[in-house]
PDB file of C-alpha atoms in Angstrom:
ATOM      1  CA  ASN I   1       3.921  -4.626 -19.494  1.00  0.00           C
ATOM      2  CA  ALA I   2       5.642  -1.898 -17.753  1.00  0.00           C
ATOM      3  CA  GLY I   3       4.558  -1.451 -14.036  1.00  0.00           C
ATOM      4  CA  VAL I   4       3.566   1.561 -12.198  1.00  0.00           C
ATOM      5  CA  MET I   5       6.424   4.219 -12.673  1.00  0.00           C
ATOM      6  CA  GLN I   6       6.978   6.853 -10.374  1.00  0.00           C
ATOM      7  CA  ASN I   7       9.589   9.752 -10.656  1.00  0.00           C
ATOM      8  CA  PRO I   8      11.680  11.075  -9.049  1.00  0.00           C
ATOM      9  CA  ARG I   9      12.557   8.065  -6.882  1.00  0.00           C
ATOM     10  CA  HIS I  10      14.283  10.501  -4.764  1.00  0.00           C
ATOM     11  CA  LEU I  11      13.230  14.368  -3.872  1.00  0.00           C
ATOM     12  CA  VAL I  12      15.160  16.936  -1.938  1.00  0.00           C
ATOM     13  CA  ARG I  13      13.488  20.077  -1.249  1.00  0.00           C
ATOM     14  CA  ARG I  14      14.005  23.069   1.208  1.00  0.00           C
ATOM     15  CA  ARG I  15      11.487  24.457   3.427  1.00  0.00           C
ATOM     16  CA  GLY I  16       9.124  26.446   1.705  1.00  0.00           C
ATOM     17  CA  GLN I  17       9.687  25.103  -1.881  1.00  0.00           C
ATOM     18  CA  GLU I  18       7.328  23.106  -3.896  1.00  0.00           C
ATOM     19  CA  ALA I  19       7.429  19.214  -4.584  1.00  0.00           C
ATOM     20  CA  ARG I  20       6.076  17.619  -7.685  1.00  0.00           C
ATOM     21  CA  LEU I  21       5.726  13.780  -7.555  1.00  0.00           C
ATOM     22  CA  ARG I  22       4.801  12.186 -10.989  1.00  0.00           C
ATOM     23  CA  CYS I  23       3.219   8.740 -11.434  1.00  0.00           C
ATOM     24  CA  SER I  24       2.348   6.885 -14.687  1.00  0.00           C
ATOM     25  CA  PRO I  25       0.075   3.948 -14.276  1.00  0.00           C
ATOM     26  CA  MET I  26       0.265   0.716 -15.829  1.00  0.00           C
ATOM     27  CA  LYS I  27      -0.876   0.627 -19.436  1.00  0.00           C
ATOM     28  CA  GLY I  28      -4.398   0.344 -19.570  1.00  0.00           C
ATOM     29  CA  HIS I  29      -5.247   1.567 -16.273  1.00  0.00           C
ATOM     30  CA  SER I  30      -7.335   4.521 -15.668  1.00  0.00           C
ATOM     31  CA  HIS I  31      -7.506   4.728 -11.833  1.00  0.00           C
ATOM     32  CA  VAL I  32      -4.732   6.093  -9.429  1.00  0.00           C
ATOM     33  CA  TYR I  33      -4.325   6.076  -6.016  1.00  0.00           C
ATOM     34  CA  TRP I  34      -1.602   7.974  -3.669  1.00  0.00           C
ATOM     35  CA  TYR I  35      -0.472   6.930  -0.339  1.00  0.00           C
ATOM     36  CA  ARG I  36       1.889   8.293   2.088  1.00  0.00           C
ATOM     37  CA  GLN I  37       4.245   6.151   4.171  1.00  0.00           C
ATOM     38  CA  LEU I  38       5.973   8.262   7.206  1.00  0.00           C
ATOM     39  CA  PRO I  39       9.030   6.619   8.721  1.00  0.00           C
ATOM     40  CA  GLU I  40       8.461   3.761  10.776  1.00  0.00           C
ATOM     41  CA  GLU I  41       4.492   3.443   9.787  1.00  0.00           C
ATOM     42  CA  GLY I  42       2.253   2.034   7.318  1.00  0.00           C
ATOM     43  CA  LEU I  43       0.757   3.559   4.276  1.00  0.00           C
ATOM     44  CA  LYS I  44      -1.931   5.903   4.719  1.00  0.00           C
ATOM     45  CA  PHE I  45      -4.434   6.591   1.734  1.00  0.00           C
ATOM     46  CA  MET I  46      -4.376  10.190   0.561  1.00  0.00           C
ATOM     47  CA  VAL I  47      -6.428  10.374  -2.883  1.00  0.00           C
ATOM     48  CA  TYR I  48      -8.103   8.404  -5.416  1.00  0.00           C
ATOM     49  CA  LEU I  49      -8.319   9.829  -9.136  1.00  0.00           C
ATOM     50  CA  GLN I  50      -9.586   8.644 -12.283  1.00  0.00           C
ATOM     51  CA  LYS I  51      -8.985  10.654 -15.598  1.00  0.00           C
ATOM     52  CA  GLU I  52      -9.813  14.294 -14.915  1.00  0.00           C
ATOM     53  CA  ASN I  53     -11.545  13.314 -11.945  1.00  0.00           C
ATOM     54  CA  ILE I  54     -10.894  13.381  -7.927  1.00  0.00           C
ATOM     55  CA  ILE I  55     -13.366  10.716  -6.694  1.00  0.00           C
ATOM     56  CA  ASP I  56     -11.974  10.403  -3.013  1.00  0.00           C
ATOM     57  CA  GLU I  57      -9.608  12.901  -1.542  1.00  0.00           C
ATOM     58  CA  SER I  58     -10.579  12.149   2.124  1.00  0.00           C
ATOM     59  CA  GLY I  59      -7.107  11.468   3.120  1.00  0.00           C
ATOM     60  CA  MET I  60      -5.637  14.513   1.882  1.00  0.00           C
ATOM     61  CA  PRO I  61      -4.446  17.423   3.797  1.00  0.00           C
ATOM     62  CA  LYS I  62      -6.627  20.346   3.125  1.00  0.00           C
ATOM     63  CA  GLU I  63      -3.623  22.765   2.860  1.00  0.00           C
ATOM     64  CA  ARG I  64      -0.673  22.646   0.495  1.00  0.00           C
ATOM     65  CA  PHE I  65      -1.537  19.508  -1.009  1.00  0.00           C
ATOM     66  CA  SER I  66      -2.988  18.890  -4.448  1.00  0.00           C
ATOM     67  CA  ALA I  67      -3.452  15.746  -6.906  1.00  0.00           C
ATOM     68  CA  GLU I  68      -4.377  15.905 -10.491  1.00  0.00           C
ATOM     69  CA  PHE I  69      -4.654  13.149 -13.095  1.00  0.00           C
ATOM     70  CA  PRO I  70      -5.149  14.868 -16.604  1.00  0.00           C
ATOM     71  CA  LYS I  71      -6.635  13.220 -19.821  1.00  0.00           C
ATOM     72  CA  GLU I  72      -2.853  13.115 -21.248  1.00  0.00           C
ATOM     73  CA  GLY I  73       0.349  12.469 -19.217  1.00  0.00           C
ATOM     74  CA  PRO I  74       0.929  11.198 -15.743  1.00  0.00           C
ATOM     75  CA  SER I  75      -0.684  11.948 -12.453  1.00  0.00           C
ATOM     76  CA  ILE I  76       0.772  14.620 -10.213  1.00  0.00           C
ATOM     77  CA  LEU I  77       0.893  15.028  -6.519  1.00  0.00           C
ATOM     78  CA  ARG I  78       1.953  18.638  -5.786  1.00  0.00           C
ATOM     79  CA  ILE I  79       3.132  19.738  -2.368  1.00  0.00           C
ATOM     80  CA  GLN I  80       3.462  23.489  -1.987  1.00  0.00           C
ATOM     81  CA  GLN I  81       5.603  25.223   0.741  1.00  0.00           C
ATOM     82  CA  VAL I  82       6.754  22.018   2.051  1.00  0.00           C
ATOM     83  CA  VAL I  83       7.722  21.596   5.809  1.00  0.00           C
ATOM     84  CA  ARG I  84      10.113  18.981   7.343  1.00  0.00           C
ATOM     85  CA  GLY I  85       6.778  16.859   8.465  1.00  0.00           C
ATOM     86  CA  ASP I  86       6.154  16.262   4.730  1.00  0.00           C
ATOM     87  CA  SER I  87       9.207  14.122   4.530  1.00  0.00           C
ATOM     88  CA  ALA I  88       8.035  10.742   3.869  1.00  0.00           C
ATOM     89  CA  ALA I  89       7.751   8.036   1.084  1.00  0.00           C
ATOM     90  CA  TYR I  90       5.113   8.645  -1.339  1.00  0.00           C
ATOM     91  CA  PHE I  91       3.410   5.665  -3.175  1.00  0.00           C
ATOM     92  CA  CYS I  92       1.138   5.633  -6.244  1.00  0.00           C
ATOM     93  CA  ALA I  93      -0.907   2.632  -7.119  1.00  0.00           C
ATOM     94  CA  SER I  94      -3.042   2.170 -10.000  1.00  0.00           C
ATOM     95  CA  SER I  95      -5.970  -0.402 -11.018  1.00  0.00           C
ATOM     96  CA  PRO I  96      -7.766  -1.613 -14.243  1.00  0.00           C
ATOM     97  CA  PRO I  97     -10.940   0.224 -15.434  1.00  0.00           C
ATOM     98  CA  ALA I  98     -13.342  -2.803 -15.187  1.00  0.00           C
ATOM     99  CA  GLY I  99     -14.374  -3.683 -11.546  1.00  0.00           C
ATOM    100  CA  TYR I 100     -11.027  -4.956 -10.549  1.00  0.00           C
ATOM    101  CA  TYR I 101      -9.910  -4.690  -6.857  1.00  0.00           C
ATOM    102  CA  GLU I 102      -6.069  -5.382  -6.917  1.00  0.00           C
ATOM    103  CA  GLN I 103      -4.033  -2.482  -6.730  1.00  0.00           C
ATOM    104  CA  TYR I 104      -0.277  -2.176  -8.273  1.00  0.00           C
ATOM    105  CA  PHE I 105       1.866  -0.059  -6.343  1.00  0.00           C
ATOM    106  CA  GLY I 106       4.856   1.869  -7.817  1.00  0.00           C
ATOM    107  CA  PRO I 107       8.401   1.919  -6.311  1.00  0.00           C
ATOM    108  CA  GLY I 108       7.623   5.280  -4.395  1.00  0.00           C
ATOM    109  CA  THR I 109       9.327   8.803  -4.265  1.00  0.00           C
ATOM    110  CA  ARG I 110      10.976   9.431  -1.076  1.00  0.00           C
ATOM    111  CA  LEU I 111      10.728  13.057  -0.068  1.00  0.00           C
ATOM    112  CA  THR I 112      13.147  14.816   2.239  1.00  0.00           C
ATOM    113  CA  VAL I 113      12.556  18.407   3.310  1.00  0.00           C
ATOM    114  CA  THR I 114      15.820  20.011   4.566  1.00  0.00           C
TER     115      THR I 114
ATOM    116  CA  ALA K   1     -14.020   3.316   9.604  1.00  0.00           C
ATOM    117  CA  GLN K   2     -12.092  -0.006   9.148  1.00  0.00           C
ATOM    118  CA  THR K   3      -8.956  -0.326  11.057  1.00  0.00           C
ATOM    119  CA  VAL K   4      -6.126  -2.886  10.681  1.00  0.00           C
ATOM    120  CA  THR K   5      -3.875  -3.976  13.746  1.00  0.00           C
ATOM    121  CA  GLN K   6      -0.701  -5.859  13.454  1.00  0.00           C
ATOM    122  CA  SER K   7       0.463  -6.545  17.340  1.00  0.00           C
ATOM    123  CA  GLN K   8       4.015  -7.899  16.379  1.00  0.00           C
ATOM    124  CA  PRO K   9       6.258  -4.806  15.594  1.00  0.00           C
ATOM    125  CA  GLU K  10       9.330  -7.366  14.943  1.00  0.00           C
ATOM    126  CA  MET K  11       9.657 -11.076  14.578  1.00  0.00           C
ATOM    127  CA  SER K  12      12.592 -13.445  13.620  1.00  0.00           C
ATOM    128  CA  VAL K  13      12.851 -16.838  12.296  1.00  0.00           C
ATOM    129  CA  GLN K  14      15.494 -19.372  11.541  1.00  0.00           C
ATOM    130  CA  GLU K  15      15.977 -19.945   7.863  1.00  0.00           C
ATOM    131  CA  ALA K  16      13.726 -23.172   6.610  1.00  0.00           C
ATOM    132  CA  GLU K  17      11.557 -22.859   9.665  1.00  0.00           C
ATOM    133  CA  THR K  18       7.717 -21.619   9.685  1.00  0.00           C
ATOM    134  CA  VAL K  19       6.604 -18.279  10.897  1.00  0.00           C
ATOM    135  CA  THR K  20       3.077 -16.909  11.430  1.00  0.00           C
ATOM    136  CA  LEU K  21       2.475 -12.982  11.438  1.00  0.00           C
ATOM    137  CA  SER K  22      -0.767 -11.972  13.041  1.00  0.00           C
ATOM    138  CA  CYS K  23      -3.436  -9.501  11.925  1.00  0.00           C
ATOM    139  CA  THR K  24      -6.967  -8.380  13.181  1.00  0.00           C
ATOM    140  CA  TYR K  25      -9.367  -6.003  11.617  1.00  0.00           C
ATOM    141  CA  ASP K  26     -12.422  -4.132  12.391  1.00  0.00           C
ATOM    142  CA  THR K  27     -15.474  -3.711  10.010  1.00  0.00           C
ATOM    143  CA  SER K  28     -19.005  -3.685   9.807  1.00  0.00           C
ATOM    144  CA  GLU K  29     -19.033  -4.941   6.133  1.00  0.00           C
ATOM    145  CA  SER K  30     -19.742  -8.398   5.300  1.00  0.00           C
ATOM    146  CA  ASN K  31     -17.863  -8.492   2.169  1.00  0.00           C
ATOM    147  CA  TYR K  32     -14.088  -7.254   1.695  1.00  0.00           C
ATOM    148  CA  TYR K  33     -11.016  -8.146   0.702  1.00  0.00           C
ATOM    149  CA  LEU K  34      -7.847  -8.772   2.754  1.00  0.00           C
ATOM    150  CA  PHE K  35      -4.135  -8.595   1.559  1.00  0.00           C
ATOM    151  CA  TRP K  36      -0.608  -9.020   2.851  1.00  0.00           C
ATOM    152  CA  TYR K  37       2.039  -7.192   1.187  1.00  0.00           C
ATOM    153  CA  LYS K  38       5.905  -7.320   1.543  1.00  0.00           C
ATOM    154  CA  GLN K  39       8.169  -4.268   1.557  1.00  0.00           C
ATOM    155  CA  PRO K  40      11.688  -5.393   1.246  1.00  0.00           C
ATOM    156  CA  PRO K  41      14.465  -2.898   1.832  1.00  0.00           C
ATOM    157  CA  SER K  42      14.009  -1.567  -1.748  1.00  0.00           C
ATOM    158  CA  ARG K  43      10.473  -0.163  -0.451  1.00  0.00           C
ATOM    159  CA  GLN K  44       8.458  -1.661  -3.355  1.00  0.00           C
ATOM    160  CA  MET K  45       5.284  -3.002  -2.168  1.00  0.00           C
ATOM    161  CA  ILE K  46       4.771  -6.600  -3.388  1.00  0.00           C
ATOM    162  CA  LEU K  47       1.483  -8.159  -2.949  1.00  0.00           C
ATOM    163  CA  VAL K  48       2.075 -11.653  -1.181  1.00  0.00           C
ATOM    164  CA  ILE K  49      -1.403 -12.952  -1.041  1.00  0.00           C
ATOM    165  CA  ARG K  50      -5.115 -11.756  -1.251  1.00  0.00           C
ATOM    166  CA  GLN K  51      -8.300 -13.201   0.398  1.00  0.00           C
ATOM    167  CA  GLU K  52     -12.002 -12.554  -0.486  1.00  0.00           C
ATOM    168  CA  ALA K  53     -14.053 -12.511   2.453  1.00  0.00           C
ATOM    169  CA  TYR K  54     -17.067 -14.273   1.030  1.00  0.00           C
ATOM    170  CA  LYS K  55     -14.644 -17.402   0.278  1.00  0.00           C
ATOM    171  CA  GLN K  56     -14.423 -19.773   3.380  1.00  0.00           C
ATOM    172  CA  GLN K  57     -11.162 -21.456   1.807  1.00  0.00           C
ATOM    173  CA  ASN K  58      -7.820 -19.933   2.929  1.00  0.00           C
ATOM    174  CA  ALA K  59      -5.729 -18.419   0.266  1.00  0.00           C
ATOM    175  CA  THR K  60      -2.296 -20.301  -0.774  1.00  0.00           C
ATOM    176  CA  GLU K  61       0.377 -19.293  -2.784  1.00  0.00           C
ATOM    177  CA  ASN K  62       3.583 -21.314  -2.640  1.00  0.00           C
ATOM    178  CA  ARG K  63       5.200 -21.107   0.622  1.00  0.00           C
ATOM    179  CA  PHE K  64       2.554 -18.209   1.759  1.00  0.00           C
ATOM    180  CA  SER K  65      -0.792 -19.343   3.148  1.00  0.00           C
ATOM    181  CA  VAL K  66      -3.465 -17.436   5.347  1.00  0.00           C
ATOM    182  CA  ASN K  67      -5.883 -18.512   8.180  1.00  0.00           C
ATOM    183  CA  PHE K  68      -8.808 -16.339   7.592  1.00  0.00           C
ATOM    184  CA  GLN K  69     -11.062 -16.412  10.867  1.00  0.00           C
ATOM    185  CA  LYS K  70     -14.026 -14.212   9.470  1.00  0.00           C
ATOM    186  CA  ALA K  71     -15.951 -14.462  12.981  1.00  0.00           C
ATOM    187  CA  ALA K  72     -12.814 -13.250  14.891  1.00  0.00           C
ATOM    188  CA  LYS K  73     -11.667 -10.752  12.235  1.00  0.00           C
ATOM    189  CA  SER K  74      -8.313 -12.781  12.145  1.00  0.00           C
ATOM    190  CA  PHE K  75      -6.016 -12.841   9.056  1.00  0.00           C
ATOM    191  CA  SER K  76      -2.949 -14.095   9.971  1.00  0.00           C
ATOM    192  CA  LEU K  77       0.070 -15.101   7.356  1.00  0.00           C
ATOM    193  CA  LYS K  78       2.011 -18.380   7.644  1.00  0.00           C
ATOM    194  CA  ILE K  79       5.404 -18.429   5.981  1.00  0.00           C
ATOM    195  CA  SER K  80       6.766 -21.874   5.541  1.00  0.00           C
ATOM    196  CA  ASP K  81      10.391 -22.793   4.763  1.00  0.00           C
ATOM    197  CA  SER K  82      11.470 -19.401   5.390  1.00  0.00           C
ATOM    198  CA  GLN K  83      14.335 -17.920   2.939  1.00  0.00           C
ATOM    199  CA  LEU K  84      16.628 -15.026   3.377  1.00  0.00           C
ATOM    200  CA  GLY K  85      14.961 -13.153   0.880  1.00  0.00           C
ATOM    201  CA  ASP K  86      11.575 -13.149   2.971  1.00  0.00           C
ATOM    202  CA  THR K  87      13.332 -10.584   5.272  1.00  0.00           C
ATOM    203  CA  ALA K  88      11.102  -7.377   4.804  1.00  0.00           C
ATOM    204  CA  MET K  89       8.291  -5.647   6.539  1.00  0.00           C
ATOM    205  CA  TYR K  90       5.165  -7.037   5.918  1.00  0.00           C
ATOM    206  CA  PHE K  91       1.624  -5.138   5.991  1.00  0.00           C
ATOM    207  CA  CYS K  92      -1.838  -6.648   6.357  1.00  0.00           C
ATOM    208  CA  ALA K  93      -4.341  -4.636   4.448  1.00  0.00           C
ATOM    209  CA  PHE K  94      -8.039  -4.342   4.152  1.00  0.00           C
ATOM    210  CA  MET K  95     -10.291  -3.068   1.378  1.00  0.00           C
ATOM    211  CA  ASN K  96     -14.133  -2.947   1.047  1.00  0.00           C
ATOM    212  CA  SER K  97     -15.668  -4.602  -1.625  1.00  0.00           C
ATOM    213  CA  GLY K  98     -16.785  -3.105  -4.984  1.00  0.00           C
ATOM    214  CA  GLY K  99     -13.418  -2.265  -6.053  1.00  0.00           C
ATOM    215  CA  TYR K 100     -11.790   1.456  -6.518  1.00  0.00           C
ATOM    216  CA  GLN K 101     -11.720   1.668  -2.887  1.00  0.00           C
ATOM    217  CA  LYS K 102      -8.920   2.765  -0.583  1.00  0.00           C
ATOM    218  CA  VAL K 103      -6.781   0.192   1.014  1.00  0.00           C
ATOM    219  CA  THR K 104      -6.217   0.541   4.865  1.00  0.00           C
ATOM    220  CA  PHE K 105      -2.811  -0.836   6.012  1.00  0.00           C
ATOM    221  CA  GLY K 106      -1.694  -2.055   9.239  1.00  0.00           C
ATOM    222  CA  THR K 107       1.681  -0.608  10.889  1.00  0.00           C
ATOM    223  CA  GLY K 108       3.669  -3.550   9.825  1.00  0.00           C
ATOM    224  CA  THR K 109       5.680  -6.266  11.253  1.00  0.00           C
ATOM    225  CA  LYS K 110       9.323  -6.439  10.434  1.00  0.00           C
ATOM    226  CA  LEU K 111      10.411 -10.047   9.826  1.00  0.00           C
ATOM    227  CA  GLN K 112      14.109 -11.061   9.955  1.00  0.00           C
ATOM    228  CA  VAL K 113      14.975 -14.376   8.752  1.00  0.00           C
ATOM    229  CA  ILE K 114      18.246 -15.720  10.542  1.00  0.00           C
ATOM    230  CA  PRO K 115      20.736 -17.912   8.586  1.00  0.00           C
TER     231      PRO K 115
END
């Protein structure tokens, strides 16, 4: 059973460009979480999604950031008009559908804004 | 809101020795989950051990064990017989009960195992 997949692993964008980060949850998992890790810090929750629904986006910046988890395909975290402060590692985690509490993490995408 | 505090930014231990990493948390909930995650240089987040707050018995996974003090809101990680592969960042984390909740992480402790 493949783990949580994230791509790309490394992404370089110039200021003002858009960044799209992809997350494929583990097989059978229908819940996806995105976290951001700034340099020298712990992970901070951004958003929690189920298929076609955003459940909790309390950690998501209100401007420029959006997330989706369509019926088919991976979850996407989209950052528009990136700024240097967006440089960070972005982690995706998934959990199964039936009242399970453990989240399984992907390897992360390291975004660098130049 | 829940908070997780790790007061030791860096620690070191000799290979084969024992080390304890500290963690305290703050919550008004009575049931919740606590975790320790390891993040090696590869940056992959690896679950080391979990504890359910309603269980009084401390969790153990091979060389890793916890000291869970619910009244004191303390959750320390003990690593016995430290190995070079244990060198990593260690994050303490909290999640409310009920599943499908966000995880709140501490700021981490950087552990260096010295040969």
